[in-house]
PDB file of C-alpha atoms in Angstrom:
ATOM      1  CA  UNK A  19       0.000   0.000   0.000  1.00 97.00           C
ATOM      2  CA  UNK A  20       1.313   3.428  -0.903  1.00 98.00           C
ATOM      3  CA  UNK A  21       1.895   5.829   1.992  1.00 98.00           C
ATOM      4  CA  UNK A  22       3.194   9.357   1.549  1.00 98.00           C
ATOM      5  CA  UNK A  23       5.339  11.098   4.155  1.00 97.00           C
ATOM      6  CA  UNK A  24       6.483  14.705   4.541  1.00 95.00           C
ATOM      7  CA  UNK A  25       8.238  14.790   7.921  1.00 93.00           C
ATOM      8  CA  UNK A  26      11.591  15.664   6.333  1.00 89.00           C
ATOM      9  CA  UNK A  27      10.192  19.191   6.130  1.00 88.00           C
ATOM     10  CA  UNK A  28      10.213  20.026   9.822  1.00 82.00           C
ATOM     11  CA  UNK A  29       8.577  22.868  11.686  1.00 85.00           C
ATOM     12  CA  UNK A  30      10.716  25.545  13.291  1.00 82.00           C
ATOM     13  CA  UNK A  31       8.992  25.599  16.672  1.00 85.00           C
ATOM     14  CA  UNK A  32      10.120  27.427  19.806  1.00 83.00           C
ATOM     15  CA  UNK A  33      11.247  25.371  22.826  1.00 83.00           C
ATOM     16  CA  UNK A  34       8.343  23.962  24.819  1.00 80.00           C
ATOM     17  CA  UNK A  35       5.812  24.226  21.982  1.00 86.00           C
ATOM     18  CA  UNK A  36       2.898  21.844  22.553  1.00 83.00           C
ATOM     19  CA  UNK A  37       2.615  20.458  19.015  1.00 92.00           C
ATOM     20  CA  UNK A  38       4.013  16.876  18.901  1.00 90.00           C
ATOM     21  CA  UNK A  39       5.812  17.159  15.563  1.00 89.00           C
ATOM     22  CA  UNK A  40       8.031  14.164  16.305  1.00 92.00           C
ATOM     23  CA  UNK A  41       5.125  11.730  15.912  1.00 95.00           C
ATOM     24  CA  UNK A  42       5.377  11.871  12.118  1.00 95.00           C
ATOM     25  CA  UNK A  43       9.043  10.885  12.094  1.00 95.00           C
ATOM     26  CA  UNK A  44       8.420   8.123  14.638  1.00 96.00           C
ATOM     27  CA  UNK A  45       5.565   6.720  12.552  1.00 97.00           C
ATOM     28  CA  UNK A  46       7.693   6.682   9.409  1.00 96.00           C
ATOM     29  CA  UNK A  47      10.620   5.085  11.236  1.00 96.00           C
ATOM     30  CA  UNK A  48       8.361   2.325  12.583  1.00 96.00           C
ATOM     31  CA  UNK A  49       7.377   1.230   9.091  1.00 96.00           C
ATOM     32  CA  UNK A  50      10.866   1.681   7.680  1.00 94.00           C
ATOM     33  CA  UNK A  51      12.008  -0.829  10.323  1.00 93.00           C
ATOM     34  CA  UNK A  52       9.259  -3.241   9.183  1.00 86.00           C
ATOM     35  CA  UNK A  53       9.547  -3.166   5.382  1.00 83.00           C
ATOM     36  CA  UNK A  54       7.034  -4.862   3.167  1.00 85.00           C
ATOM     37  CA  UNK A  55       3.807  -3.443   4.560  1.00 88.00           C
ATOM     38  CA  UNK A  56       3.977   0.011   3.030  1.00 96.00           C
ATOM     39  CA  UNK A  57       5.449   1.425  -0.137  1.00 96.00           C
ATOM     40  CA  UNK A  58       6.940   4.538   1.435  1.00 95.00           C
ATOM     41  CA  UNK A  59       6.919   7.585  -0.833  1.00 96.00           C
ATOM     42  CA  UNK A  60       8.207  11.105  -0.232  1.00 97.00           C
ATOM     43  CA  UNK A  61       5.315  13.506  -0.725  1.00 97.00           C
ATOM     44  CA  UNK A  62       5.455  16.038  -3.545  1.00 97.00           C
ATOM     45  CA  UNK A  63       4.671  19.679  -2.899  1.00 98.00           C
ATOM     46  CA  UNK A  64       1.247  21.029  -3.813  1.00 98.00           C
ATOM     47  CA  UNK A  65       1.342  23.970  -6.200  1.00 98.00           C
ATOM     48  CA  UNK A  66      -0.157  27.387  -5.565  1.00 98.00           C
ATOM     49  CA  UNK A  67      -2.626  26.682  -8.387  1.00 98.00           C
ATOM     50  CA  UNK A  68      -3.780  23.517  -6.646  1.00 98.00           C
ATOM     51  CA  UNK A  69      -4.198  25.362  -3.342  1.00 98.00           C
ATOM     52  CA  UNK A  70      -6.257  28.001  -5.169  1.00 98.00           C
ATOM     53  CA  UNK A  71      -8.956  25.399  -5.862  1.00 98.00           C
ATOM     54  CA  UNK A  72      -9.913  25.955  -2.208  1.00 98.00           C
ATOM     55  CA  UNK A  73      -7.942  28.805  -0.660  1.00 98.00           C
ATOM     56  CA  UNK A  74      -8.096  32.523  -1.408  1.00 98.00           C
ATOM     57  CA  UNK A  75      -5.171  34.053  -3.322  1.00 98.00           C
ATOM     58  CA  UNK A  76      -4.436  36.541  -0.555  1.00 98.00           C
ATOM     59  CA  UNK A  77      -4.130  33.846   2.073  1.00 98.00           C
ATOM     60  CA  UNK A  78      -1.959  31.609  -0.124  1.00 98.00           C
ATOM     61  CA  UNK A  79       0.388  34.525  -0.821  1.00 98.00           C
ATOM     62  CA  UNK A  80       0.569  35.450   2.861  1.00 98.00           C
ATOM     63  CA  UNK A  81       1.683  31.928   3.786  1.00 98.00           C
ATOM     64  CA  UNK A  82       4.150  31.481   0.954  1.00 98.00           C
ATOM     65  CA  UNK A  83       5.688  34.967   1.244  1.00 97.00           C
ATOM     66  CA  UNK A  84       5.839  35.099   5.017  1.00 97.00           C
ATOM     67  CA  UNK A  85       3.263  37.869   5.298  1.00 98.00           C
ATOM     68  CA  UNK A  86       0.943  36.322   7.884  1.00 98.00           C
ATOM     69  CA  UNK A  87       0.027  38.775  10.615  1.00 98.00           C
ATOM     70  CA  UNK A  88       0.837  37.978  14.252  1.00 98.00           C
ATOM     71  CA  UNK A  89      -2.881  37.352  14.815  1.00 98.00           C
ATOM     72  CA  UNK A  90      -3.018  34.902  11.897  1.00 98.00           C
ATOM     73  CA  UNK A  91       0.027  33.056  13.220  1.00 97.00           C
ATOM     74  CA  UNK A  92      -1.533  32.819  16.688  1.00 97.00           C
ATOM     75  CA  UNK A  93      -4.726  31.376  15.235  1.00 98.00           C
ATOM     76  CA  UNK A  94      -2.732  28.759  13.330  1.00 97.00           C
ATOM     77  CA  UNK A  95      -0.613  28.025  16.400  1.00 96.00           C
ATOM     78  CA  UNK A  96       2.716  28.033  14.529  1.00 94.00           C
ATOM     79  CA  UNK A  97       5.134  30.897  14.001  1.00 95.00           C
ATOM     80  CA  UNK A  98       5.794  31.507  10.321  1.00 96.00           C
ATOM     81  CA  UNK A  99       9.068  30.240   8.916  1.00 95.00           C
ATOM     82  CA  UNK A 100      10.171  29.084   5.458  1.00 95.00           C
ATOM     83  CA  UNK A 101      10.078  25.493   6.733  1.00 94.00           C
ATOM     84  CA  UNK A 102       6.489  25.957   7.961  1.00 96.00           C
ATOM     85  CA  UNK A 103       5.406  27.049   4.473  1.00 97.00           C
ATOM     86  CA  UNK A 104       7.338  24.232   2.791  1.00 97.00           C
ATOM     87  CA  UNK A 105       5.994  21.609   5.164  1.00 96.00           C
ATOM     88  CA  UNK A 106       2.439  22.798   4.524  1.00 97.00           C
ATOM     89  CA  UNK A 107       2.849  22.422   0.762  1.00 98.00           C
ATOM     90  CA  UNK A 108       4.180  18.875   1.106  1.00 98.00           C
ATOM     91  CA  UNK A 109       1.462  17.891   3.587  1.00 97.00           C
ATOM     92  CA  UNK A 110      -1.193  18.879   1.042  1.00 98.00           C
ATOM     93  CA  UNK A 111       0.799  17.165  -1.688  1.00 98.00           C
ATOM     94  CA  UNK A 112       0.757  13.948   0.341  1.00 98.00           C
ATOM     95  CA  UNK A 113      -3.047  13.913   0.424  1.00 98.00           C
ATOM     96  CA  UNK A 114      -3.224  14.665  -3.297  1.00 98.00           C
ATOM     97  CA  UNK A 115      -0.863  11.776  -4.030  1.00 98.00           C
ATOM     98  CA  UNK A 116      -2.761   9.466  -1.657  1.00 98.00           C
ATOM     99  CA  UNK A 117      -6.064  10.321  -3.339  1.00 98.00           C
ATOM    100  CA  UNK A 118      -4.670   9.507  -6.782  1.00 98.00           C
ATOM    101  CA  UNK A 119      -3.226   6.246  -5.485  1.00 98.00           C
ATOM    102  CA  UNK A 120      -6.511   5.351  -3.794  1.00 98.00           C
ATOM    103  CA  UNK A 121      -8.437   5.846  -7.021  1.00 98.00           C
ATOM    104  CA  UNK A 122      -6.004   3.493  -8.724  1.00 97.00           C
ATOM    105  CA  UNK A 123      -5.559   0.866  -5.985  1.00 96.00           C
ATOM    106  CA  UNK A 124      -8.427   1.226  -3.498  1.00 98.00           C
ATOM    107  CA  UNK A 125      -6.557   2.428  -0.403  1.00 98.00           C
ATOM    108  CA  UNK A 126      -3.604   4.766   0.208  1.00 98.00           C
ATOM    109  CA  UNK A 127      -2.451   7.033   3.019  1.00 98.00           C
ATOM    110  CA  UNK A 128      -0.937  10.345   3.969  1.00 98.00           C
ATOM    111  CA  UNK A 129       1.209   9.651   7.041  1.00 97.00           C
ATOM    112  CA  UNK A 130       0.345  13.126   8.308  1.00 96.00           C
ATOM    113  CA  UNK A 131      -2.439  15.419   7.045  1.00 97.00           C
ATOM    114  CA  UNK A 132      -5.992  15.853   8.171  1.00 98.00           C
ATOM    115  CA  UNK A 133      -5.620  19.629   8.534  1.00 98.00           C
ATOM    116  CA  UNK A 134      -9.359  20.129   8.850  1.00 98.00           C
ATOM    117  CA  UNK A 135      -9.400  23.388  10.827  1.00 98.00           C
ATOM    118  CA  UNK A 136      -8.070  25.424   7.881  1.00 98.00           C
ATOM    119  CA  UNK A 137     -10.691  27.591   6.181  1.00 98.00           C
ATOM    120  CA  UNK A 138     -10.550  29.001   2.669  1.00 98.00           C
ATOM    121  CA  UNK A 139      -9.128  32.315   3.889  1.00 98.00           C
ATOM    122  CA  UNK A 140      -7.288  31.428   7.083  1.00 98.00           C
ATOM    123  CA  UNK A 141      -5.591  28.718   9.076  1.00 98.00           C
ATOM    124  CA  UNK A 142      -6.461  27.576  12.579  1.00 98.00           C
ATOM    125  CA  UNK A 143      -5.686  24.934  15.180  1.00 98.00           C
ATOM    126  CA  UNK A 144      -2.296  23.757  13.834  1.00 97.00           C
ATOM    127  CA  UNK A 145      -3.734  23.669  10.290  1.00 98.00           C
ATOM    128  CA  UNK A 146      -2.335  25.929   7.559  1.00 98.00           C
ATOM    129  CA  UNK A 147      -3.970  24.629   4.366  1.00 98.00           C
ATOM    130  CA  UNK A 148      -6.853  22.151   4.220  1.00 98.00           C
ATOM    131  CA  UNK A 149      -5.232  19.134   2.591  1.00 98.00           C
ATOM    132  CA  UNK A 150      -8.384  17.052   2.241  1.00 98.00           C
ATOM    133  CA  UNK A 151     -10.381  19.889   0.714  1.00 98.00           C
ATOM    134  CA  UNK A 152      -7.670  20.670  -1.838  1.00 98.00           C
ATOM    135  CA  UNK A 153      -7.245  16.994  -2.738  1.00 98.00           C
ATOM    136  CA  UNK A 154     -11.010  16.535  -3.092  1.00 98.00           C
ATOM    137  CA  UNK A 155     -11.363  19.515  -5.409  1.00 98.00           C
ATOM    138  CA  UNK A 156      -8.381  18.447  -7.496  1.00 98.00           C
ATOM    139  CA  UNK A 157      -9.664  14.882  -7.848  1.00 98.00           C
ATOM    140  CA  UNK A 158     -13.009  16.255  -8.999  1.00 98.00           C
ATOM    141  CA  UNK A 159     -11.236  18.385 -11.610  1.00 98.00           C
ATOM    142  CA  UNK A 160      -9.090  15.490 -12.823  1.00 97.00           C
ATOM    143  CA  UNK A 161     -12.169  13.263 -12.975  1.00 97.00           C
ATOM    144  CA  UNK A 162     -13.823  15.682 -15.381  1.00 95.00           C
ATOM    145  CA  UNK A 163     -10.617  16.001 -17.397  1.00 95.00           C
ATOM    146  CA  UNK A 164     -10.865  12.241 -17.985  1.00 93.00           C
ATOM    147  CA  UNK A 165     -14.120  12.904 -19.847  1.00 94.00           C
ATOM    148  CA  UNK A 166     -16.675  12.258 -17.124  1.00 92.00           C
ATOM    149  CA  UNK A 167     -19.629  14.592 -17.411  1.00 92.00           C
ATOM    150  CA  UNK A 168     -20.748  14.187 -13.801  1.00 93.00           C
ATOM    151  CA  UNK A 169     -18.897  15.544 -10.778  1.00 96.00           C
ATOM    152  CA  UNK A 170     -16.996  12.968  -8.714  1.00 98.00           C
ATOM    153  CA  UNK A 171     -18.993  12.472  -5.484  1.00 98.00           C
ATOM    154  CA  UNK A 172     -16.708  12.700  -2.450  1.00 98.00           C
ATOM    155  CA  UNK A 173     -17.275  11.548   1.137  1.00 98.00           C
ATOM    156  CA  UNK A 174     -15.269  12.929   4.069  1.00 98.00           C
ATOM    157  CA  UNK A 175     -15.301  10.722   7.178  1.00 98.00           C
ATOM    158  CA  UNK A 176     -13.706  12.802   9.934  1.00 98.00           C
ATOM    159  CA  UNK A 177     -13.105  10.880  13.151  1.00 98.00           C
ATOM    160  CA  UNK A 178     -10.612  13.255  14.708  1.00 98.00           C
ATOM    161  CA  UNK A 179     -11.813  14.207  18.200  1.00 98.00           C
ATOM    162  CA  UNK A 180     -12.198  17.832  17.063  1.00 98.00           C
ATOM    163  CA  UNK A 181     -14.860  18.902  14.594  1.00 98.00           C
ATOM    164  CA  UNK A 182     -13.669  19.397  11.021  1.00 98.00           C
ATOM    165  CA  UNK A 183     -14.949  22.940  11.032  1.00 98.00           C
ATOM    166  CA  UNK A 184     -12.834  24.250   8.167  1.00 98.00           C
ATOM    167  CA  UNK A 185     -13.815  21.365   5.897  1.00 98.00           C
ATOM    168  CA  UNK A 186     -17.497  21.794   6.775  1.00 98.00           C
ATOM    169  CA  UNK A 187     -17.363  25.514   5.970  1.00 98.00           C
ATOM    170  CA  UNK A 188     -15.508  25.014   2.678  1.00 98.00           C
ATOM    171  CA  UNK A 189     -18.056  22.500   1.378  1.00 98.00           C
ATOM    172  CA  UNK A 190     -21.196  24.013   2.903  1.00 98.00           C
ATOM    173  CA  UNK A 191     -24.019  23.853   0.365  1.00 96.00           C
ATOM    174  CA  UNK A 192     -22.013  21.680  -2.042  1.00 97.00           C
ATOM    175  CA  UNK A 193     -23.924  18.478  -2.765  1.00 96.00           C
ATOM    176  CA  UNK A 194     -20.909  16.875  -4.451  1.00 98.00           C
ATOM    177  CA  UNK A 195     -19.014  16.552  -1.143  1.00 98.00           C
ATOM    178  CA  UNK A 196     -20.627  14.924   1.888  1.00 98.00           C
ATOM    179  CA  UNK A 197     -18.950  15.916   5.154  1.00 98.00           C
ATOM    180  CA  UNK A 198     -19.327  13.742   8.258  1.00 98.00           C
ATOM    181  CA  UNK A 199     -17.663  14.641  11.552  1.00 98.00           C
ATOM    182  CA  UNK A 200     -17.928  12.723  14.826  1.00 98.00           C
ATOM    183  CA  UNK A 201     -16.253  14.642  17.620  1.00 98.00           C
ATOM    184  CA  UNK A 202     -16.287  15.769  21.221  1.00 98.00           C
ATOM    185  CA  UNK A 203     -19.218  18.087  21.866  1.00 98.00           C
ATOM    186  CA  UNK A 204     -17.304  20.276  24.309  1.00 97.00           C
ATOM    187  CA  UNK A 205     -13.932  20.168  22.607  1.00 97.00           C
ATOM    188  CA  UNK A 206     -12.236  22.598  20.215  1.00 96.00           C
ATOM    189  CA  UNK A 207     -13.465  24.510  18.287  1.00 97.00           C
ATOM    190  CA  UNK A 208     -15.822  26.334  20.610  1.00 95.00           C
ATOM    191  CA  UNK A 209     -17.900  27.477  17.650  1.00 96.00           C
ATOM    192  CA  UNK A 210     -18.803  24.530  15.445  1.00 98.00           C
ATOM    193  CA  UNK A 211     -19.652  24.734  11.758  1.00 98.00           C
ATOM    194  CA  UNK A 212     -22.381  22.640  10.139  1.00 98.00           C
ATOM    195  CA  UNK A 213     -21.283  19.437   8.419  1.00 98.00           C
ATOM    196  CA  UNK A 214     -23.722  17.375   6.364  1.00 98.00           C
ATOM    197  CA  UNK A 215     -23.731  15.046   9.361  1.00 98.00           C
ATOM    198  CA  UNK A 216     -22.382  15.929  12.803  1.00 98.00           C
ATOM    199  CA  UNK A 217     -22.328  13.499  15.724  1.00 98.00           C
ATOM    200  CA  UNK A 218     -21.339  15.069  19.036  1.00 98.00           C
ATOM    201  CA  UNK A 219     -20.030  12.900  21.848  1.00 98.00           C
ATOM    202  CA  UNK A 220     -19.891  13.583  25.594  1.00 98.00           C
ATOM    203  CA  UNK A 221     -16.621  13.782  27.498  1.00 98.00           C
ATOM    204  CA  UNK A 222     -15.562  10.358  28.725  1.00 98.00           C
ATOM    205  CA  UNK A 223     -17.226   8.448  25.871  1.00 98.00           C
ATOM    206  CA  UNK A 224     -15.828   4.893  25.803  1.00 98.00           C
ATOM    207  CA  UNK A 225     -15.554   2.171  23.174  1.00 98.00           C
ATOM    208  CA  UNK A 226     -19.066   0.716  23.136  1.00 98.00           C
ATOM    209  CA  UNK A 227     -21.120   3.926  22.839  1.00 98.00           C
ATOM    210  CA  UNK A 228     -18.586   5.358  20.393  1.00 98.00           C
ATOM    211  CA  UNK A 229     -18.819   2.366  18.073  1.00 98.00           C
ATOM    212  CA  UNK A 230     -22.604   2.310  18.334  1.00 98.00           C
ATOM    213  CA  UNK A 231     -22.720   5.984  17.327  1.00 98.00           C
ATOM    214  CA  UNK A 232     -20.346   5.292  14.439  1.00 98.00           C
ATOM    215  CA  UNK A 233     -22.481   2.414  13.162  1.00 98.00           C
ATOM    216  CA  UNK A 234     -25.603   4.586  13.236  1.00 98.00           C
ATOM    217  CA  UNK A 235     -23.840   7.420  11.450  1.00 98.00           C
ATOM    218  CA  UNK A 236     -22.442   5.196   8.706  1.00 98.00           C
ATOM    219  CA  UNK A 237     -25.875   3.703   8.131  1.00 98.00           C
ATOM    220  CA  UNK A 238     -27.343   7.197   7.847  1.00 98.00           C
ATOM    221  CA  UNK A 239     -24.695   8.126   5.301  1.00 98.00           C
ATOM    222  CA  UNK A 240     -25.572   5.144   3.109  1.00 98.00           C
ATOM    223  CA  UNK A 241     -29.311   5.816   3.472  1.00 98.00           C
ATOM    224  CA  UNK A 242     -28.891   9.452   2.462  1.00 97.00           C
ATOM    225  CA  UNK A 243     -26.782   8.578  -0.563  1.00 97.00           C
ATOM    226  CA  UNK A 244     -29.239   5.905  -1.650  1.00 96.00           C
ATOM    227  CA  UNK A 245     -32.100   8.374  -1.348  1.00 96.00           C
ATOM    228  CA  UNK A 246     -30.165  10.870  -3.462  1.00 94.00           C
ATOM    229  CA  UNK A 247     -29.329   8.210  -6.052  1.00 94.00           C
ATOM    230  CA  UNK A 248     -25.573   8.650  -5.631  1.00 95.00           C
ATOM    231  CA  UNK A 249     -22.612   6.748  -4.240  1.00 96.00           C
ATOM    232  CA  UNK A 250     -19.292   8.316  -3.308  1.00 98.00           C
ATOM    233  CA  UNK A 251     -16.579   7.749  -5.852  1.00 98.00           C
ATOM    234  CA  UNK A 252     -13.844   8.623  -3.368  1.00 98.00           C
ATOM    235  CA  UNK A 253     -13.639   8.881   0.419  1.00 98.00           C
ATOM    236  CA  UNK A 254     -11.218  10.683   2.669  1.00 98.00           C
ATOM    237  CA  UNK A 255     -10.852   9.184   6.137  1.00 98.00           C
ATOM    238  CA  UNK A 256      -9.358  11.335   8.908  1.00 98.00           C
ATOM    239  CA  UNK A 257      -8.330   8.675  11.414  1.00 98.00           C
ATOM    240  CA  UNK A 258      -7.445  10.838  14.402  1.00 98.00           C
ATOM    241  CA  UNK A 259      -5.622   9.175  17.282  1.00 98.00           C
ATOM    242  CA  UNK A 260      -6.892  11.816  19.699  1.00 98.00           C
ATOM    243  CA  UNK A 261     -10.061   9.987  20.878  1.00 98.00           C
ATOM    244  CA  UNK A 262      -7.609   7.688  22.708  1.00 98.00           C
ATOM    245  CA  UNK A 263      -7.846   7.493  26.496  1.00 98.00           C
ATOM    246  CA  UNK A 264      -4.214   8.581  26.808  1.00 97.00           C
ATOM    247  CA  UNK A 265      -4.610  11.766  24.778  1.00 96.00           C
ATOM    248  CA  UNK A 266      -4.073  15.029  26.647  1.00 95.00           C
ATOM    249  CA  UNK A 267      -6.528  16.990  24.488  1.00 95.00           C
ATOM    250  CA  UNK A 268      -9.121  14.399  23.463  1.00 96.00           C
ATOM    251  CA  UNK A 269     -11.285  14.020  26.603  1.00 97.00           C
ATOM    252  CA  UNK A 270     -12.725  10.735  25.303  1.00 98.00           C
ATOM    253  CA  UNK A 271     -11.888   7.281  26.665  1.00 98.00           C
ATOM    254  CA  UNK A 272     -11.377   4.971  23.717  1.00 98.00           C
ATOM    255  CA  UNK A 273      -8.917   2.140  24.109  1.00 98.00           C
ATOM    256  CA  UNK A 274      -6.376   1.192  21.454  1.00 98.00           C
ATOM    257  CA  UNK A 275      -8.523  -1.855  20.655  1.00 98.00           C
ATOM    258  CA  UNK A 276     -11.594   0.364  20.302  1.00 98.00           C
ATOM    259  CA  UNK A 277      -9.827   2.658  17.861  1.00 98.00           C
ATOM    260  CA  UNK A 278      -8.585  -0.294  15.823  1.00 98.00           C
ATOM    261  CA  UNK A 279     -12.179  -1.553  15.653  1.00 98.00           C
ATOM    262  CA  UNK A 280     -13.282   1.945  14.562  1.00 98.00           C
ATOM    263  CA  UNK A 281     -10.803   1.821  11.695  1.00 98.00           C
ATOM    264  CA  UNK A 282     -11.827  -1.709  10.773  1.00 98.00           C
ATOM    265  CA  UNK A 283     -15.505  -0.780  10.572  1.00 98.00           C
ATOM    266  CA  UNK A 284     -14.919   2.313   8.448  1.00 98.00           C
ATOM    267  CA  UNK A 285     -12.535   0.620   6.042  1.00 98.00           C
ATOM    268  CA  UNK A 286     -14.696  -2.504   5.748  1.00 97.00           C
ATOM    269  CA  UNK A 287     -17.806  -0.444   5.000  1.00 98.00           C
ATOM    270  CA  UNK A 288     -15.995   1.427   2.239  1.00 98.00           C
ATOM    271  CA  UNK A 289     -14.474  -1.700   0.699  1.00 97.00           C
ATOM    272  CA  UNK A 290     -17.836  -3.505   0.725  1.00 96.00           C
ATOM    273  CA  UNK A 291     -19.273  -0.632  -1.307  1.00 97.00           C
ATOM    274  CA  UNK A 292     -16.300  -0.306  -3.634  1.00 97.00           C
ATOM    275  CA  UNK A 293     -15.432   3.213  -2.464  1.00 98.00           C
ATOM    276  CA  UNK A 294     -11.701   4.047  -2.695  1.00 98.00           C
ATOM    277  CA  UNK A 295     -10.282   5.769   0.381  1.00 98.00           C
ATOM    278  CA  UNK A 296      -7.355   8.057   1.131  1.00 98.00           C
ATOM    279  CA  UNK A 297      -6.456   8.101   4.815  1.00 98.00           C
ATOM    280  CA  UNK A 298      -4.794  10.833   6.830  1.00 98.00           C
ATOM    281  CA  UNK A 299      -3.583  10.482  10.397  1.00 97.00           C
ATOM    282  CA  UNK A 300      -5.061  13.771  11.701  1.00 97.00           C
ATOM    283  CA  UNK A 301      -4.637  14.621  15.413  1.00 96.00           C
ATOM    284  CA  UNK A 302      -2.935  12.844  18.274  1.00 96.00           C
ATOM    285  CA  UNK A 303      -1.514  14.422  21.425  1.00 95.00           C
ATOM    286  CA  UNK A 304      -0.742  11.596  23.819  1.00 95.00           C
ATOM    287  CA  UNK A 305       0.746  12.251  27.239  1.00 94.00           C
ATOM    288  CA  UNK A 306       3.182   9.619  26.010  1.00 95.00           C
ATOM    289  CA  UNK A 307       3.770  10.270  22.313  1.00 95.00           C
ATOM    290  CA  UNK A 308       4.497   6.566  21.864  1.00 96.00           C
ATOM    291  CA  UNK A 309       0.820   5.831  22.563  1.00 96.00           C
ATOM    292  CA  UNK A 310      -0.236   8.156  19.741  1.00 97.00           C
ATOM    293  CA  UNK A 311       2.215   6.543  17.339  1.00 97.00           C
ATOM    294  CA  UNK A 312       0.974   3.075  18.365  1.00 97.00           C
ATOM    295  CA  UNK A 313      -2.623   4.040  17.550  1.00 98.00           C
ATOM    296  CA  UNK A 314      -1.561   5.352  14.154  1.00 98.00           C
ATOM    297  CA  UNK A 315       0.477   2.217  13.496  1.00 98.00           C
ATOM    298  CA  UNK A 316      -2.693   0.208  14.144  1.00 98.00           C
ATOM    299  CA  UNK A 317      -4.626   2.443  11.741  1.00 98.00           C
ATOM    300  CA  UNK A 318      -2.114   1.903   8.961  1.00 98.00           C
ATOM    301  CA  UNK A 319      -2.053  -1.840   9.641  1.00 97.00           C
ATOM    302  CA  UNK A 320      -5.846  -1.912   9.235  1.00 98.00           C
ATOM    303  CA  UNK A 321      -5.464   0.109   6.035  1.00 98.00           C
ATOM    304  CA  UNK A 322      -2.992  -2.431   4.661  1.00 97.00           C
ATOM    305  CA  UNK A 323      -5.515  -5.211   5.363  1.00 96.00           C
ATOM    306  CA  UNK A 324      -8.203  -3.215   3.566  1.00 97.00           C
ATOM    307  CA  UNK A 325      -5.844  -2.609   0.636  1.00 97.00           C
ATOM    308  CA  UNK A 326      -5.123  -6.329   0.434  1.00 95.00           C
ATOM    309  CA  UNK A 327      -8.862  -6.927   0.349  1.00 92.00           C
ATOM    310  CA  UNK A 328      -9.172  -4.584  -2.611  1.00 89.00           C
ATOM    311  CA  UNK A 329      -6.398  -6.475  -4.391  1.00 77.00           C
ATOM    312  CA  UNK A 330      -8.451  -9.647  -4.005  1.00 71.00           C
ATOM    313  CA  UNK A 331     -11.702  -8.173  -5.296  1.00 62.00           C
TER     314      UNK A 331
END
C-alpha cells in the first residue's frame, strides 16, 4: 500500500511548543524498520494553483511569502518560517498523491495530514492549508478532465476528536461533497460549523457507545446517498488518534482496541461498497507520544488489510 510522508520538512517551533511534531518521524521510522507493509513515498509539494482550488489568493500569498500577521500566526498556532510554508505544501501534496493512489488501488495514506481546521481564507488549530479539501477539489477536476460529465462524489469521514470545522465551511451547500464529523461536543473549536452530518459525543465516551454511534452514522450516510441516487466515488478518512484514552486533548476514553475496531468498521464499510479511500492520520496528542504513534500504526495496519482486500476483489 502506498503511503506518503512529509516529515523531512520540519517545523521551526520554539522550545516547549505543545505540538508533537516528532510523531510523524516516529511513525515513518516504525514502518521503515518493518519493510514490506507500506510502499513509502516522499510527498510532492502542492502547487499554488492547486491550493487556489480551495484557498483565497491573498491567504496563499501570505503563507508562501511570510506575510501572515501575528494574529493569523496565533490562530494557526505556529510561528511563520520558510520550513512551515514548505511543510504545509508537502502535507497537502501527500493527500493529493494518496487520493490519486486510492483511485487506482483502493486504499492509500498520507502519514500526516488531516488539517481540517483550515478555512478558505485562514488557518487555525495547527492547520495551515486544508489538505483534504484541496485533494477533493483536485480529484473532482481530474475526474472531469478524464471525460466524465458528472462531478466525482466525495465523502469525508472525519473521526478526529475535534470537529472538522474548516472542511465543513468550505463545502457548505455543495452536494458533491458529503462531510461527516464525529467529535467531542465540548472540545475545540468552541464554535462549530455545520457538516452534512455531525455526531457530538460527551466527554468520557468509551468504546461501546462510540462504536454504536459510528455504526448509526455510517448507516445514515448510506441511506442518504441511496435516497439521493448517488454513491461516493472517493472517500477521505481522517483517522485521528486523539479519541484515545491517553490523549491530553481528546477528553474521550477509547482504548487502542476500540480505535482499531473503529478503523476496521470504516474501512470494511468502504471496501464492501467499492469506495476508494485516502487516509490521513489527523490529530494525536498523547501524554506519552508513543501511545499516539501506536494508535496510528494500528490504523495503517488496518489500512494495509483493507488494501489487500481490494487487491483480491
